[in-house]
Each structure stands twice: as structure tokens, then as C-alpha cells.
Amino acid sequence: MVKGKKIILGISGSIAAYKAAHLTRLLVKAGAEVQVLMTRAATDFITPLTLSTLSKRPVLSDFHAEESWNNHVELGLWADVLVLAPLTATTLAKLASGLADNVLVATYLSARCPVFFAPAMDVDMWKHPSTQRNVQLLESYGNRLIPVGFGELASGLTGEGRMAEPEEIVALLNDFFSEGQPLAGKRALVTAGPTYEAIDPVRFIGNYSSGKMGVAIAERLAALGAQVDLILGPSSLNPVHPHIRLHRVRSAQEMYEASLAVFDQTDMAVLSAAVADYRPANPASEKIKKDKADMRIDLESTPDIAAALGARKKAGQVLVGFALETENELENARAKRQKKNLDFIVLNSLRDAGAGFHHDTNKITLVFEGNKTEEFQLKSKREVADDIVAALIRFV
Ligand code: C5P
């Protein structure tokens, strides 16, 4: 719970800044110590006097004032959590790019504690690819998004972009602090993304996997305290988290070798990568010329990482695989679970709208021993990762 926790509340210049007063009051009432930081624009919306009275501490807003100058480093070490609420598009962009021209961004860069951010802006600003990219960047740094709400906005428009309600933010922080770190001291292996199998130096056989599902799982495991080795095939994602060690690989063979190198030291492994089943048997060392009317490529099997780890698995190790199916889904998933010696398998069917490679959402069914299944609704991949990790924790 937030009682006794040291919380930095960073407020930037949105009309939702008025909600920060209520948030401060709720946190102080719940027994937290709250240090408020404001951007200069935020002080146009709500006075520092209001917030210093509610937080019972001086508010820092002027970067060049003597008391603020060095405080960002000290504060970054002092806090148990940094909450950015409301977070404007401008400050979000500064955080994403590390542009530390005010005390709030400088503290963000110095902070070693978990960071939560609650954006607030007009619907079109929120939907703009630039904003969405910056949100993704912050998430890839391990920061946690407090989702925006839907409804009436200060502009008069209706849509997404409202800052989460202060009560929701307090509930989320309470969950965060009471959840603790159930996986502290545990090691996890996660494979994610596609593999590329070379045909020649410039061509490959690959697939559409983005790596999003596996990266979300790795981040969830890390947030719960596990040390994670994330073995990621070619993917544009770049997860950064103090508990995640990233190993970038290309081919199934490289993924296999990287996985075997760490598996014996791990307590759990989640194999979400879409590994190629076949690779060109004799990749050409020079670019293949277009001098024949047709051509054939001989393929050979790649190593099955899941099966290899299943065969090596010792008592106490938990192994989870994925099955992406287009027909006879449950039957195929059950057979795969058994054949690869997995503790459970995550089934997603391409027949379900919103599931699979091209989406930010997924719809899964977990298949356990003895044909036991657990079915879930369509959710964001981040929420699906939470469900998978919750099931995994029952085995650890
Ligand atoms: O047999 P299939 O490829 O459908 O099985 C999917 C599961 O096996 C996934 O967990 C996937 O990561 C894993 N797999 C693997 N190595 C392979 C092929 C699949 O680890 N070569």
C-alpha cells in the first residue's frame, strides 16, 4: 500500500493539472510522503501554493532556483515511485528524448525507481503517431502507462485523452506496492519475435511476428522481480529494463544456442517466439542471380527449441509454449503441450478477430495437463501478458 511510501508527483501543463490537487490529497491522506514537481506551464493551471499546502512540502518548479538545482539527483534516489500526472504531449516528448530542460524531466532521468505516467491531452493529440510513438518509447524504457480515459474533453470534443481519475491512480499504486515482487530471486528465459533463415546474403525466409507478446511477458516478469534473459529475433522493439538482459538473434539456430546457454540456470521459460520450422539447407554465400526461369530451395528442419528444453527440463523448472493455430486448435495445442513437455501452452487462433501477429490485442486459451483449459477475452497484449504470468506464478 502507499502508506509510508515516498512518491514524487510530476505535474505538467494540462488543464487536468487541477486533478493533481485531489491526487495529492488522496495520497497524503493514505499516509504517503508526496514531493510535488511542476513544469512552469503547470503553474499556469494550478498554483504551487495549493500543492505545497496539500503535500506539506515545498513544491519544486524552477530549475534554476538554488533549492532545485541539485535536487533532481537526490530526489531520483529518494523516491519509491515517480508518478507523472497529468503528462502533456510536450513533456512526454521531452521524456522520450531525454531533453532535460526542467526539473521534472531532469528528475525523471535521474530516477532509479519505477515510473508511472498518466497522459492527458486532446483526442487528436493523443492519437497522433508522434504521441503514440513516444508512449511506446516510455513503455520500452520500463515505465508504466496509466491508460487515458474516454469521455468529454476540455476542448469540447469527446474521445480518448482524459487523465485517469485520481482514485484510479491511487488504486493502481496500492496494487503495485502490495503486489511486491513475487518473482524476486528467480530467473526467467523468454524467446520472442520471428526468426530469419538466410537464403543468400540478402534474402531470408521469415514471418510476421512482431515480438510484442513476448516482450510484454518479459516486462511483466521483470516488473515482478525476475531476472529475465530475453532472446529476441529480428524486431523493431527495444525493451529497456534493469531486470531484462536482451540477446538479439537472427536465426532459429542462434535462438536455440542462446536459449540452451541460459536454460539450466533458469526457473521458468516462456517460448513465445515464432521460430521457423525449416531453413534453406544450403544458403548461398553470394547473392543468387535471376538467370533461371524457375528455382527451388531445399529446406531442412530447424532445431525445435521448445522440444529441446522440454527434454532437458528438471523438477522445479516451468516451461510454457505457444500454439498459433488455424484449425483443430485445441487438439493441436494439447498434442504440442504433451510432445514438448510443456507445463502449459498458450493457444491463440488466427480465426479470432484481433488475435495473432498483426494486432496489439490477443485472445488466448491456456491449455494445461489433463485437458484443463482456461479461456480469456480479447485484451491488450500487455494484459494478456499479465494473465499468462499469473498462471505461470502458480507453478513457481
Ligand atoms: O510446433 P510449433 O512451432 O507450432 O510450436 C510452437 C511452440 O514451439 C512455440 O512455443 C514456439 O516458440 C516453440 N518452437 C520452438 N522452436 C521451434 C519451433 C517452435 O521453440 N523450432
Short mmCIF file of C-alpha atoms and ligand atoms in Angstrom, two decimals:
data_model
loop_
_atom_site.label_atom_id
_atom_site.label_comp_id
_atom_site.label_asym_id
_atom_site.label_seq_id
_atom_site.Cartn_x
_atom_site.Cartn_y
_atom_site.Cartn_z
CA MET A 1 0.00 0.00 0.00
CA VAL A 2 1.07 3.61 -0.47
CA LYS A 3 1.26 4.20 3.32
CA GLY A 4 4.79 5.30 4.22
CA LYS A 5 5.91 5.39 0.58
CA LYS A 6 7.88 8.26 -0.90
CA ILE A 7 6.15 9.48 -4.01
CA ILE A 8 7.25 12.16 -6.45
CA LEU A 9 4.30 13.62 -8.31
CA GLY A 10 5.37 15.37 -11.53
CA ILE A 11 2.75 17.73 -12.92
CA SER A 12 2.90 19.22 -16.40
CA GLY A 13 0.80 21.93 -18.01
CA SER A 14 -2.56 20.43 -18.86
CA ILE A 15 -5.99 21.51 -17.67
CA ALA A 16 -6.07 18.11 -15.92
CA ALA A 17 -3.47 19.59 -13.53
CA TYR A 18 -6.43 20.52 -11.32
CA LYS A 19 -6.90 16.79 -10.67
CA ALA A 20 -3.34 16.63 -9.32
CA ALA A 21 -4.50 18.53 -6.23
CA HIS A 22 -7.05 15.83 -5.47
CA LEU A 23 -4.47 13.12 -6.20
CA THR A 24 -2.01 14.76 -3.80
CA ARG A 25 -4.69 14.94 -1.10
CA LEU A 26 -5.64 11.27 -1.55
CA LEU A 27 -2.02 10.13 -1.38
CA VAL A 28 -1.22 12.23 1.70
CA LYS A 29 -4.42 11.03 3.38
CA ALA A 30 -3.37 7.43 2.67
CA GLY A 31 -0.09 8.07 4.51
CA ALA A 32 2.31 8.67 1.61
CA GLU A 33 5.03 11.34 1.56
CA VAL A 34 4.47 13.37 -1.57
CA GLN A 35 7.01 15.66 -3.22
CA VAL A 36 5.44 17.71 -6.00
CA LEU A 37 7.38 18.85 -9.05
CA MET A 38 5.79 21.15 -11.58
CA THR A 39 6.76 22.37 -15.01
CA ARG A 40 6.46 26.10 -15.43
CA ALA A 41 3.41 25.60 -17.69
CA ALA A 42 1.72 23.60 -14.92
CA THR A 43 1.92 26.63 -12.63
CA ASP A 44 -0.36 28.49 -15.09
CA PHE A 45 -3.09 25.94 -14.38
CA ILE A 46 -2.75 25.44 -10.64
CA THR A 47 -0.71 27.31 -8.06
CA PRO A 48 2.28 25.77 -6.29
CA LEU A 49 0.77 27.14 -3.07
CA THR A 50 -2.23 24.81 -3.42
CA LEU A 51 0.04 21.81 -3.87
CA SER A 52 2.59 22.72 -1.22
CA THR A 53 -0.27 23.18 1.27
CA LEU A 54 -1.77 19.79 0.39
CA SER A 55 1.57 17.95 0.28
CA LYS A 56 3.00 19.80 3.30
CA ARG A 57 6.29 20.22 1.40
CA PRO A 58 7.68 22.98 -0.79
CA VAL A 59 6.93 22.45 -4.47
CA LEU A 60 9.86 22.44 -6.88
CA SER A 61 9.28 24.09 -10.21
CA ASP A 62 12.07 26.48 -11.02
CA PHE A 63 15.05 24.56 -12.33
CA HIS A 64 17.46 27.37 -11.60
CA ALA A 65 16.33 28.17 -8.10
CA GLU A 66 19.03 27.19 -5.66
CA GLU A 67 16.96 24.55 -3.89
CA SER A 68 16.04 22.83 -7.18
CA TRP A 69 19.40 22.82 -8.88
CA ASN A 70 20.85 19.62 -7.41
CA ASN A 71 17.65 18.21 -6.07
CA HIS A 72 16.79 16.17 -9.13
CA VAL A 73 19.58 13.68 -8.40
CA GLU A 74 18.75 13.43 -4.70
CA LEU A 75 15.05 13.15 -5.42
CA GLY A 76 15.66 10.47 -8.03
CA LEU A 77 17.26 8.36 -5.32
CA TRP A 78 14.81 9.30 -2.56
CA ALA A 79 11.58 8.22 -4.24
CA ASP A 80 9.92 4.80 -4.14
CA VAL A 81 7.94 5.75 -7.20
CA LEU A 82 7.66 8.64 -9.66
CA VAL A 83 4.16 9.44 -10.89
CA LEU A 84 3.74 11.79 -13.84
CA ALA A 85 0.16 13.02 -13.76
CA PRO A 86 -1.00 14.76 -15.81
CA LEU A 87 1.59 14.24 -18.53
CA THR A 88 1.26 16.53 -21.55
CA ALA A 89 2.29 15.70 -25.11
CA THR A 90 5.21 18.14 -24.81
CA THR A 91 6.61 16.74 -21.57
CA LEU A 92 6.03 13.21 -22.88
CA ALA A 93 8.15 14.06 -25.92
CA LYS A 94 10.87 15.51 -23.69
CA LEU A 95 10.92 12.37 -21.54
CA ALA A 96 11.05 10.14 -24.62
CA SER A 97 14.05 12.02 -26.00
CA GLY A 98 15.76 12.90 -22.71
CA LEU A 99 15.52 16.66 -23.18
CA ALA A 100 16.15 17.74 -19.58
CA ASP A 101 15.34 21.45 -19.66
CA ASN A 102 13.25 21.45 -16.49
CA VAL A 103 13.35 19.92 -13.03
CA LEU A 104 10.64 17.36 -13.84
CA VAL A 105 12.48 15.82 -16.81
CA ALA A 106 15.84 16.02 -15.04
CA THR A 107 14.37 14.11 -12.08
CA TYR A 108 12.84 11.55 -14.45
CA LEU A 109 16.26 10.92 -15.99
CA SER A 110 17.87 10.58 -12.55
CA ALA A 111 15.17 8.37 -11.03
CA ARG A 112 16.06 4.79 -10.22
CA CYS A 113 12.56 3.96 -9.04
CA PRO A 114 9.58 2.68 -11.07
CA VAL A 115 7.82 5.37 -13.12
CA PHE A 116 4.09 5.63 -13.81
CA PHE A 117 2.73 8.10 -16.35
CA ALA A 118 -0.82 9.31 -16.86
CA PRO A 119 -1.12 11.25 -20.11
CA ALA A 120 -3.77 13.92 -20.57
CA MET A 121 -4.49 15.66 -23.84
CA ASP A 122 -6.99 16.23 -26.57
CA VAL A 123 -8.11 13.19 -28.57
CA ASP A 124 -6.32 14.13 -31.79
CA MET A 125 -3.07 14.90 -29.99
CA TRP A 126 -3.37 11.56 -28.19
CA LYS A 127 -3.97 9.65 -31.42
CA HIS A 128 -1.15 11.34 -33.32
CA PRO A 129 1.55 8.83 -34.34
CA SER A 130 4.17 11.04 -32.70
CA THR A 131 2.43 10.81 -29.30
CA GLN A 132 1.79 7.10 -29.70
CA ARG A 133 5.42 6.53 -30.58
CA ASN A 134 6.55 8.46 -27.50
CA VAL A 135 4.22 6.42 -25.29
CA GLN A 136 5.72 3.25 -26.73
CA LEU A 137 9.20 4.59 -26.13
CA LEU A 138 8.44 5.25 -22.46
CA GLU A 139 6.94 1.78 -22.13
CA SER A 140 10.03 0.30 -23.74
CA TYR A 141 12.10 2.05 -21.03
CA GLY A 142 10.09 0.03 -18.49
CA ASN A 143 7.77 2.94 -17.50
CA ARG A 144 4.14 2.04 -16.87
CA LEU A 145 1.33 3.70 -18.74
CA ILE A 146 -1.74 4.63 -16.73
CA PRO A 147 -4.23 4.44 -19.59
CA VAL A 148 -6.16 7.53 -20.65
CA GLY A 149 -9.92 7.54 -20.18
CA PHE A 150 -12.65 8.11 -22.73
CA GLY A 151 -15.16 10.93 -22.43
CA GLU A 152 -15.68 14.65 -22.65
CA LEU A 153 -12.51 16.69 -23.10
CA ALA A 154 -11.75 20.31 -22.22
CA SER A 155 -11.72 21.12 -25.95
CA GLY A 156 -15.40 20.18 -26.16
CA LEU A 157 -14.57 17.07 -28.19
CA THR A 158 -15.40 13.61 -26.94
CA GLY A 159 -12.87 10.82 -27.18
CA GLU A 160 -9.78 9.30 -25.63
CA GLY A 161 -7.30 11.51 -23.81
CA ARG A 162 -8.71 12.21 -20.35
CA MET A 163 -6.29 11.71 -17.49
CA ALA A 164 -7.12 8.69 -15.34
CA GLU A 165 -9.12 9.65 -12.23
CA PRO A 166 -7.03 10.25 -9.07
CA GLU A 167 -8.87 7.38 -7.31
CA GLU A 168 -7.81 5.01 -10.11
CA ILE A 169 -4.21 6.15 -9.84
CA VAL A 170 -4.18 5.59 -6.07
CA ALA A 171 -5.70 2.11 -6.54
CA LEU A 172 -3.06 1.28 -9.11
CA LEU A 173 -0.27 2.42 -6.80
CA ASN A 174 -1.78 0.44 -3.94
CA ASP A 175 -1.81 -2.67 -6.14
CA PHE A 176 1.73 -2.01 -7.18
CA PHE A 177 3.04 -1.71 -3.63
CA SER A 178 1.03 -4.60 -2.20
CA GLU A 179 1.91 -6.89 -5.10
CA GLY A 180 5.51 -6.86 -4.00
CA GLN A 181 7.98 -8.82 -6.04
CA PRO A 182 6.79 -12.45 -6.04
CA LEU A 183 9.48 -13.43 -8.55
CA ALA A 184 12.41 -11.76 -6.76
CA GLY A 185 15.47 -14.01 -6.94
CA LYS A 186 14.00 -16.07 -9.84
CA ARG A 187 15.48 -16.27 -13.32
CA ALA A 188 13.40 -16.42 -16.46
CA LEU A 189 14.06 -17.08 -20.12
CA VAL A 190 11.76 -15.63 -22.76
CA THR A 191 12.04 -16.16 -26.52
CA ALA A 192 10.22 -13.66 -28.71
CA GLY A 193 9.87 -12.38 -32.26
CA PRO A 194 10.39 -14.08 -35.61
CA THR A 195 13.48 -15.77 -36.98
CA TYR A 196 15.10 -15.04 -40.33
CA GLU A 197 16.57 -18.00 -42.20
CA ALA A 198 19.10 -16.96 -44.82
CA ILE A 199 18.56 -17.92 -48.47
CA ASP A 200 21.58 -15.88 -49.55
CA PRO A 201 23.30 -12.79 -48.06
CA VAL A 202 20.32 -10.52 -48.86
CA ARG A 203 17.21 -12.76 -48.67
CA PHE A 204 15.59 -14.78 -45.97
CA ILE A 205 12.56 -16.85 -45.01
CA GLY A 206 10.74 -15.17 -42.13
CA ASN A 207 7.31 -14.45 -40.69
CA TYR A 208 5.19 -11.53 -39.49
CA SER A 209 5.80 -11.91 -35.74
CA SER A 210 6.43 -8.51 -34.11
CA GLY A 211 7.76 -9.77 -30.78
CA LYS A 212 5.19 -7.65 -28.88
CA MET A 213 3.64 -10.55 -26.96
CA GLY A 214 6.97 -11.95 -25.76
CA VAL A 215 8.38 -8.52 -24.88
CA ALA A 216 5.24 -7.77 -22.83
CA ILE A 217 5.76 -11.09 -20.98
CA ALA A 218 9.43 -10.32 -20.34
CA GLU A 219 8.49 -6.88 -18.99
CA ARG A 220 5.82 -8.32 -16.71
CA LEU A 221 8.22 -10.96 -15.34
CA ALA A 222 10.82 -8.23 -14.77
CA ALA A 223 8.28 -5.96 -13.05
CA LEU A 224 7.54 -8.81 -10.62
CA GLY A 225 11.21 -9.08 -9.74
CA ALA A 226 12.54 -11.86 -12.02
CA GLN A 227 15.88 -11.51 -13.80
CA VAL A 228 14.96 -12.08 -17.43
CA ASP A 229 17.05 -13.26 -20.37
CA LEU A 230 15.06 -12.12 -23.39
CA ILE A 231 16.14 -13.81 -26.59
CA LEU A 232 14.66 -11.67 -29.31
CA GLY A 233 14.60 -12.40 -33.03
CA PRO A 234 14.64 -9.53 -35.56
CA SER A 235 12.18 -7.00 -34.15
CA SER A 236 11.97 -3.22 -34.03
CA LEU A 237 11.24 -3.36 -30.30
CA ASN A 238 13.94 -2.29 -27.91
CA PRO A 239 12.89 -3.13 -24.37
CA VAL A 240 14.98 -1.44 -21.70
CA HIS A 241 14.51 -2.60 -18.13
CA PRO A 242 17.09 -3.05 -15.38
CA HIS A 243 15.98 -6.69 -14.95
CA ILE A 244 15.98 -7.62 -18.65
CA ARG A 245 19.12 -8.83 -20.40
CA LEU A 246 18.48 -8.60 -24.11
CA HIS A 247 20.07 -11.10 -26.52
CA ARG A 248 19.44 -10.23 -30.15
CA VAL A 249 19.49 -13.18 -32.55
CA ARG A 250 18.52 -13.76 -36.18
CA SER A 251 18.09 -17.43 -37.00
CA ALA A 252 16.46 -20.39 -35.26
CA GLN A 253 19.93 -21.84 -34.76
CA GLU A 254 21.15 -18.70 -32.96
CA MET A 255 17.99 -18.60 -30.84
CA TYR A 256 18.47 -22.28 -29.98
CA GLU A 257 22.08 -21.76 -28.91
CA ALA A 258 21.32 -18.63 -26.86
CA SER A 259 18.41 -20.42 -25.14
CA LEU A 260 20.41 -23.53 -24.29
CA ALA A 261 23.21 -21.38 -22.88
CA VAL A 262 20.96 -19.98 -20.15
CA PHE A 263 18.16 -22.54 -19.70
CA ASP A 264 19.82 -24.66 -16.98
CA GLN A 265 20.13 -21.61 -14.69
CA THR A 266 16.51 -20.52 -15.13
CA ASP A 267 13.45 -21.26 -13.03
CA MET A 268 10.99 -20.64 -15.85
CA ALA A 269 10.95 -20.25 -19.62
CA VAL A 270 8.27 -18.78 -21.84
CA LEU A 271 8.76 -19.62 -25.51
CA SER A 272 6.71 -17.15 -27.45
CA ALA A 273 8.98 -16.82 -30.49
CA ALA A 274 7.61 -17.71 -33.90
CA VAL A 275 10.55 -19.90 -34.84
CA ALA A 276 10.88 -21.03 -38.46
CA ASP A 277 10.35 -24.78 -38.76
CA TYR A 278 12.52 -25.07 -41.89
CA ARG A 279 15.56 -23.25 -43.24
CA PRO A 280 17.38 -23.32 -46.56
CA ALA A 281 19.67 -26.36 -46.43
CA ASN A 282 22.48 -24.67 -48.37
CA PRO A 283 22.28 -20.88 -48.11
CA ALA A 284 24.23 -19.28 -50.97
CA SER A 285 27.30 -17.29 -49.99
CA GLU A 286 26.74 -14.83 -52.88
CA LYS A 287 23.52 -13.17 -53.99
CA ILE A 288 21.56 -15.60 -56.18
CA LYS A 289 21.25 -14.32 -59.76
CA LYS A 290 17.99 -14.17 -61.69
CA ASP A 291 19.33 -16.31 -64.54
CA LYS A 292 16.87 -19.23 -64.42
CA ALA A 293 13.18 -19.34 -65.31
CA ASP A 294 12.37 -21.03 -62.01
CA MET A 295 14.24 -22.15 -58.95
CA ARG A 296 13.92 -24.40 -55.95
CA ILE A 297 15.24 -24.07 -52.46
CA ASP A 298 15.89 -27.23 -50.48
CA LEU A 299 14.81 -26.88 -46.88
CA GLU A 300 15.87 -28.72 -43.75
CA SER A 301 14.37 -28.72 -40.25
CA THR A 302 15.49 -26.17 -37.68
CA PRO A 303 16.11 -27.30 -34.09
CA ASP A 304 12.91 -27.29 -32.03
CA ILE A 305 13.88 -25.13 -29.06
CA ALA A 306 10.75 -25.92 -27.05
CA ALA A 307 11.20 -29.69 -27.50
CA ALA A 308 14.91 -29.47 -26.64
CA LEU A 309 14.24 -27.51 -23.44
CA GLY A 310 11.31 -29.82 -22.61
CA ALA A 311 13.68 -32.78 -22.79
CA ARG A 312 16.21 -31.05 -20.50
CA LYS A 313 13.66 -29.69 -18.04
CA LYS A 314 14.38 -30.56 -14.39
CA ALA A 315 12.00 -30.70 -11.44
CA GLY A 316 11.18 -27.15 -10.37
CA GLN A 317 11.59 -25.64 -13.83
CA VAL A 318 8.44 -24.36 -15.52
CA LEU A 319 8.14 -24.37 -19.30
CA VAL A 320 5.45 -22.51 -21.25
CA GLY A 321 4.95 -22.58 -25.01
CA PHE A 322 2.66 -21.01 -27.57
CA ALA A 323 0.49 -22.54 -30.25
CA LEU A 324 -0.77 -20.38 -33.09
CA GLU A 325 -3.37 -22.48 -34.85
CA THR A 326 -5.76 -22.08 -37.74
CA GLU A 327 -7.74 -25.36 -37.40
CA ASN A 328 -8.37 -28.10 -34.80
CA GLU A 329 -6.95 -25.60 -32.35
CA LEU A 330 -7.49 -27.35 -29.02
CA GLU A 331 -6.47 -30.78 -30.26
CA ASN A 332 -3.27 -29.43 -31.81
CA ALA A 333 -2.41 -27.40 -28.73
CA ARG A 334 -2.92 -30.38 -26.41
CA ALA A 335 -0.72 -32.58 -28.60
CA LYS A 336 2.01 -29.93 -28.71
CA ARG A 337 1.96 -29.41 -24.96
CA GLN A 338 2.46 -33.09 -24.39
CA LYS A 339 5.03 -33.67 -27.11
CA LYS A 340 7.23 -30.76 -25.98
CA ASN A 341 6.82 -31.50 -22.26
CA LEU A 342 5.37 -28.03 -21.51
CA ASP A 343 3.63 -27.22 -18.23
CA PHE A 344 1.05 -25.30 -20.20
CA ILE A 345 0.58 -23.90 -23.65
CA VAL A 346 -0.90 -20.58 -24.73
CA LEU A 347 -3.26 -21.11 -27.64
CA ASN A 348 -4.21 -18.31 -29.98
CA SER A 349 -6.30 -18.96 -33.02
CA LEU A 350 -5.99 -16.90 -36.18
CA ARG A 351 -9.74 -17.40 -36.53
CA ASP A 352 -10.32 -14.98 -33.63
CA ALA A 353 -10.57 -11.36 -34.78
CA GLY A 354 -7.89 -9.24 -33.09
CA ALA A 355 -5.61 -12.18 -32.24
CA GLY A 356 -2.18 -13.02 -33.62
CA PHE A 357 0.71 -11.27 -35.31
CA HIS A 358 -0.77 -8.07 -36.68
CA HIS A 359 -2.52 -6.82 -33.59
CA ASP A 360 -1.85 -5.07 -30.30
CA THR A 361 -4.53 -7.33 -28.84
CA ASN A 362 -4.72 -11.07 -28.38
CA LYS A 363 -7.26 -13.68 -27.34
CA ILE A 364 -5.87 -16.74 -25.65
CA THR A 365 -6.79 -20.05 -24.12
CA LEU A 366 -4.39 -21.69 -21.68
CA VAL A 367 -4.17 -25.46 -22.04
CA PHE A 368 -2.91 -27.42 -19.03
CA GLU A 369 -2.27 -31.06 -18.24
CA GLY A 370 -5.30 -33.32 -18.15
CA ASN A 371 -7.07 -31.27 -20.86
CA LYS A 372 -7.86 -28.49 -18.39
CA THR A 373 -8.33 -25.15 -20.17
CA GLU A 374 -8.79 -21.52 -19.18
CA GLU A 375 -10.28 -19.15 -21.75
CA PHE A 376 -9.76 -15.37 -21.79
CA GLN A 377 -11.42 -12.42 -23.54
CA LEU A 378 -9.79 -10.28 -26.21
CA LYS A 379 -7.35 -7.97 -24.37
CA SER A 380 -4.28 -5.82 -24.99
CA LYS A 381 -1.08 -7.86 -25.29
CA ARG A 382 0.10 -6.24 -22.05
CA GLU A 383 -2.98 -7.51 -20.19
CA VAL A 384 -2.61 -10.93 -21.84
CA ALA A 385 0.98 -10.99 -20.59
CA ASP A 386 -0.34 -10.33 -17.05
CA ASP A 387 -2.74 -13.32 -17.38
CA ILE A 388 -0.01 -15.64 -18.67
CA VAL A 389 2.42 -14.63 -15.93
CA ALA A 390 -0.32 -15.01 -13.27
CA ALA A 391 -0.83 -18.62 -14.45
CA LEU A 392 2.93 -19.18 -14.52
CA ILE A 393 3.34 -17.97 -10.93
CA ARG A 394 1.02 -20.79 -9.79
CA PHE A 395 3.70 -23.27 -10.93
CA VAL A 396 6.73 -21.48 -9.45
O1 C5P B 1 5.30 -26.71 -33.24
P1 C5P B 1 5.02 -25.26 -33.19
O2 C5P B 1 6.04 -24.44 -33.93
O3 C5P B 1 3.64 -24.84 -33.57
O4 C5P B 1 5.13 -24.93 -31.63
C1 C5P B 1 5.07 -23.66 -31.16
C2 C5P B 1 5.85 -23.54 -29.87
O5 C5P B 1 7.14 -24.14 -30.01
C3 C5P B 1 6.13 -22.12 -29.51
O6 C5P B 1 6.21 -22.03 -28.11
C4 C5P B 1 7.47 -21.85 -30.18
O7 C5P B 1 8.17 -20.78 -29.57
C5 C5P B 1 8.16 -23.18 -29.99
N1 C5P B 1 9.12 -23.52 -31.05
C6 C5P B 1 10.45 -23.55 -30.75
N2 C5P B 1 11.37 -23.93 -31.71
C7 C5P B 1 10.96 -24.26 -32.93
C8 C5P B 1 9.60 -24.23 -33.26
C9 C5P B 1 8.71 -23.85 -32.29
O8 C5P B 1 10.82 -23.23 -29.61
N3 C5P B 1 11.87 -24.62 -33.84
#
